[in-house]
Amino acid sequence: MASCQPTSMYVLHRYREQARSHRGCVSQKFFGVTTPRAHVILAPFSQGQSLFMTPSSATSPSIIRIAAALLIGPDGRTLLVRKRGTEAFMQPGGKIEAHEQPVHALARELEEELGLAINPAHATYLGQFSAPAANEPGFVVQAELFQLTIDSDVSPAAEIEEVRWIDPGTDGDVTLAPLTRDLILPFYRASLNAIA
């Protein structure tokens, strides 16, 4: 089982399902990499705080449920988007509507934001990742993350102002949303290292 040791971040786990024989961290394998399967929220760590909290001891933040894509090009770079009037680049995707399956929300959002038509059956589910929302103070974004490999051109549309392909080994010299910076890009880097 992989260690769930944070570096300079406080990690708050809220389990999606009851774990009978595990405490602190439930994990699963993706790309040969053992990763947390818990609902993870990152926030600054301060002295005296408990490292792992249970749902009963945690204050529930306001949650924004989204479907997000780890879009990978033929060269291994990943596509990030920046919404109009904002600074942070993030994974493409958007809010999941009531009674909508996450993968169908992703297909709808990719079509609206990038003109990219995908077959939902080709999207690989990677898990649920959560972090403070980049553009909504006091909110936490809870992303159902899917991986897709694409080789078609995309163009910004709807609320997307800019798209950028970045090497996963760098931050692309841009401001990144917490979810992308702290969880998704490190996850992608770890998967690449496991394959190499």
GROMACS .gro file of C-alpha atoms in nm:
model
  196
    1MET     CA    1   0.000   0.000   0.000
    2ALA     CA    2   0.137   0.344  -0.091
    3SER     CA    3   0.214   0.594   0.176
    4CYS     CA    4  -0.028   0.883   0.209
    5GLN     CA    5   0.238   1.112   0.353
    6PRO     CA    6   0.177   1.478   0.265
    7THR     CA    7   0.471   1.713   0.224
    8SER     CA    8   0.372   2.065   0.323
    9MET     CA    9   0.000   2.015   0.282
   10TYR     CA   10  -0.269   1.908   0.526
   11VAL     CA   11  -0.464   1.618   0.383
   12LEU     CA   12  -0.826   1.566   0.481
   13HIS     CA   13  -0.972   1.233   0.377
   14ARG     CA   14  -1.344   1.174   0.340
   15TYR     CA   15  -1.405   0.817   0.237
   16ARG     CA   16  -1.645   0.742  -0.045
   17GLU     CA   17  -1.717   0.404   0.110
   18GLN     CA   18  -1.663   0.256   0.452
   19ALA     CA   19  -1.319   0.097   0.480
   20ARG     CA   20  -1.335  -0.189   0.731
   21SER     CA   21  -0.972  -0.283   0.777
   22HIS     CA   22  -0.792   0.034   0.671
   23ARG     CA   23  -0.728   0.352   0.865
   24GLY     CA   24  -0.617   0.683   0.714
   25CYS     CA   25  -0.578   0.584   0.351
   26VAL     CA   26  -0.757   0.356   0.109
   27SER     CA   27  -0.570   0.303  -0.216
   28GLN     CA   28  -0.611   0.151  -0.559
   29LYS     CA   29  -0.388   0.099  -0.862
   30PHE     CA   30  -0.397   0.303  -1.184
   31PHE     CA   31  -0.122   0.266  -1.445
   32GLY     CA   32   0.060   0.041  -1.198
   33VAL     CA   33   0.073   0.328  -0.945
   34THR     CA   34  -0.096   0.292  -0.610
   35THR     CA   35  -0.301   0.605  -0.549
   36PRO     CA   36  -0.538   0.728  -0.279
   37ARG     CA   37  -0.898   0.626  -0.344
   38ALA     CA   38  -1.025   0.858  -0.076
   39HIS     CA   39  -1.187   1.193  -0.131
   40VAL     CA   40  -0.887   1.423  -0.082
   41ILE     CA   41  -0.902   1.790   0.012
   42LEU     CA   42  -0.583   1.994   0.032
   43ALA     CA   43  -0.549   2.290   0.265
   44PRO     CA   44  -0.256   2.457   0.446
   45PHE     CA   45  -0.131   2.250   0.741
   46SER     CA   46  -0.080   2.418   1.076
   47GLN     CA   47   0.069   2.293   1.403
   48GLY     CA   48  -0.169   2.105   1.627
   49GLN     CA   49  -0.411   1.990   1.357
   50SER     CA   50  -0.485   1.623   1.319
   51LEU     CA   51  -0.326   1.493   1.000
   52PHE     CA   52  -0.619   1.270   0.904
   53MET     CA   53  -0.977   1.362   0.987
   54THR     CA   54  -1.289   1.155   0.951
   55PRO     CA   55  -1.607   1.290   0.793
   56SER     CA   56  -1.767   1.327   1.136
   57SER     CA   57  -1.487   1.556   1.258
   58ALA     CA   58  -1.458   1.763   0.942
   59THR     CA   59  -1.653   2.072   0.848
   60SER     CA   60  -1.821   2.018   0.513
   61PRO     CA   61  -1.710   2.279   0.261
   62SER     CA   62  -1.934   2.386  -0.027
   63ILE     CA   63  -1.877   2.131  -0.304
   64ILE     CA   64  -1.878   2.191  -0.680
   65ARG     CA   65  -1.911   1.856  -0.861
   66ILE     CA   66  -1.740   1.843  -1.199
   67ALA     CA   67  -1.624   1.600  -1.464
   68ALA     CA   68  -1.269   1.673  -1.580
   69ALA     CA   69  -1.039   1.537  -1.849
   70LEU     CA   70  -0.674   1.449  -1.849
   71LEU     CA   71  -0.642   1.501  -2.225
   72ILE     CA   72  -0.316   1.359  -2.357
   73GLY     CA   73  -0.174   1.433  -2.700
   74PRO     CA   74   0.036   1.199  -2.916
   75ASP     CA   75   0.355   1.354  -2.771
   76GLY     CA   76   0.249   1.298  -2.408
   77ARG     CA   77   0.169   1.662  -2.336
   78THR     CA   78  -0.158   1.741  -2.162
   79LEU     CA   79  -0.414   2.006  -2.254
   80LEU     CA   80  -0.511   2.275  -2.004
   81VAL     CA   81  -0.768   2.552  -2.039
   82ARG     CA   82  -0.814   2.899  -1.892
   83LYS     CA   83  -1.159   3.047  -1.848
   84ARG     CA   84  -1.231   3.402  -1.962
   85GLY     CA   85  -1.153   3.658  -1.689
   86THR     CA   86  -0.940   3.418  -1.482
   87GLU     CA   87  -0.568   3.346  -1.446
   88ALA     CA   88  -0.541   2.976  -1.355
   89PHE     CA   89  -0.512   2.698  -1.611
   90MET     CA   90  -0.698   2.376  -1.534
   91GLN     CA   91  -0.825   2.051  -1.683
   92PRO     CA   92  -1.106   2.092  -1.935
   93GLY     CA   93  -1.449   1.985  -1.816
   94GLY     CA   94  -1.733   2.130  -1.617
   95LYS     CA   95  -2.022   2.090  -1.379
   96ILE     CA   96  -2.221   1.769  -1.368
   97GLU     CA   97  -2.593   1.838  -1.410
   98ALA     CA   98  -2.857   1.668  -1.197
   99HIS     CA   99  -2.920   1.308  -1.307
  100GLU     CA  100  -2.625   1.325  -1.552
  101GLN     CA  101  -2.353   1.060  -1.555
  102PRO     CA  102  -2.005   1.215  -1.509
  103VAL     CA  103  -1.871   1.075  -1.837
  104HIS     CA  104  -2.169   1.222  -2.027
  105ALA     CA  105  -2.116   1.558  -1.856
  106LEU     CA  106  -1.754   1.542  -1.970
  107ALA     CA  107  -1.854   1.469  -2.330
  108ARG     CA  108  -2.100   1.762  -2.326
  109GLU     CA  109  -1.847   2.003  -2.173
  110LEU     CA  110  -1.565   1.907  -2.413
  111GLU     CA  111  -1.797   1.967  -2.708
  112GLU     CA  112  -1.912   2.305  -2.569
  113GLU     CA  113  -1.571   2.432  -2.456
  114LEU     CA  114  -1.335   2.288  -2.719
  115GLY     CA  115  -1.547   2.164  -3.010
  116LEU     CA  116  -1.414   1.818  -2.925
  117ALA     CA  117  -1.653   1.527  -2.983
  118ILE     CA  118  -1.559   1.219  -2.782
  119ASN     CA  119  -1.697   0.871  -2.746
  120PRO     CA  120  -1.768   0.833  -2.371
  121ALA     CA  121  -1.676   0.463  -2.398
  122HIS     CA  122  -1.317   0.566  -2.476
  123ALA     CA  123  -1.279   0.771  -2.156
  124THR     CA  124  -1.088   0.588  -1.882
  125TYR     CA  125  -1.206   0.670  -1.530
  126LEU     CA  126  -0.912   0.762  -1.304
  127GLY     CA  127  -1.091   0.845  -0.981
  128GLN     CA  128  -1.228   1.129  -0.773
  129PHE     CA  129  -0.996   1.418  -0.684
  130SER     CA  130  -1.080   1.727  -0.475
  131ALA     CA  131  -0.905   2.055  -0.398
  132PRO     CA  132  -0.993   2.418  -0.326
  133ALA     CA  133  -1.168   2.577  -0.625
  134ALA     CA  134  -0.947   2.813  -0.825
  135ASN     CA  135  -1.217   3.067  -0.909
  136GLU     CA  136  -1.476   3.027  -0.631
  137PRO     CA  137  -1.334   3.122  -0.288
  138GLY     CA  138  -1.463   2.903  -0.005
  139PHE     CA  139  -1.560   2.619  -0.238
  140VAL     CA  140  -1.403   2.282  -0.305
  141VAL     CA  141  -1.409   2.132  -0.652
  142GLN     CA  142  -1.477   1.756  -0.654
  143ALA     CA  143  -1.369   1.615  -0.989
  144GLU     CA  144  -1.452   1.283  -1.147
  145LEU     CA  145  -1.139   1.252  -1.361
  146PHE     CA  146  -1.122   1.071  -1.696
  147GLN     CA  147  -0.827   1.017  -1.928
  148LEU     CA  148  -0.852   1.050  -2.305
  149THR     CA  149  -0.583   1.043  -2.571
  150ILE     CA  150  -0.660   1.280  -2.857
  151ASP     CA  151  -0.488   1.376  -3.180
  152SER     CA  152  -0.732   1.638  -3.310
  153ASP     CA  153  -0.711   2.015  -3.296
  154VAL     CA  154  -0.912   2.200  -3.035
  155SER     CA  155  -1.026   2.562  -3.024
  156PRO     CA  156  -1.142   2.761  -2.723
  157ALA     CA  157  -1.518   2.823  -2.718
  158ALA     CA  158  -1.791   2.923  -2.471
  159GLU     CA  159  -1.623   3.052  -2.151
  160ILE     CA  160  -1.276   2.921  -2.246
  161GLU     CA  161  -1.037   3.199  -2.344
  162GLU     CA  162  -0.714   3.004  -2.391
  163VAL     CA  163  -0.592   2.648  -2.436
  164ARG     CA  164  -0.236   2.534  -2.382
  165TRP     CA  165  -0.055   2.202  -2.423
  166ILE     CA  166   0.203   2.154  -2.148
  167ASP     CA  167   0.473   1.901  -2.074
  168PRO     CA  168   0.357   1.710  -1.764
  169GLY     CA  169   0.707   1.739  -1.616
  170THR     CA  170   0.668   2.117  -1.581
  171ASP     CA  171   0.405   2.369  -1.485
  172GLY     CA  172   0.421   2.521  -1.833
  173ASP     CA  173   0.524   2.858  -1.682
  174VAL     CA  174   0.157   2.936  -1.613
  175THR     CA  175  -0.056   2.970  -1.301
  176LEU     CA  176  -0.225   2.638  -1.232
  177ALA     CA  177  -0.549   2.565  -1.046
  178PRO     CA  178  -0.491   2.378  -0.716
  179LEU     CA  179  -0.657   2.060  -0.846
  180THR     CA  180  -0.427   2.053  -1.150
  181ARG     CA  181  -0.110   2.165  -0.968
  182ASP     CA  182  -0.142   1.956  -0.651
  183LEU     CA  183  -0.316   1.639  -0.766
  184ILE     CA  184  -0.372   1.578  -1.136
  185LEU     CA  185  -0.029   1.666  -1.279
  186PRO     CA  186   0.155   1.481  -0.997
  187PHE     CA  187  -0.072   1.182  -1.060
  188TYR     CA  188   0.006   1.191  -1.434
  189ARG     CA  189   0.381   1.228  -1.366
  190ALA     CA  190   0.372   0.929  -1.129
  191SER     CA  191   0.193   0.719  -1.390
  192LEU     CA  192   0.458   0.809  -1.650
  193ASN     CA  193   0.737   0.717  -1.407
  194ALA     CA  194   0.570   0.382  -1.331
  195ILE     CA  195   0.549   0.299  -1.701
  196ALA     CA  196   0.911   0.403  -1.775
   0.00000   0.00000   0.00000
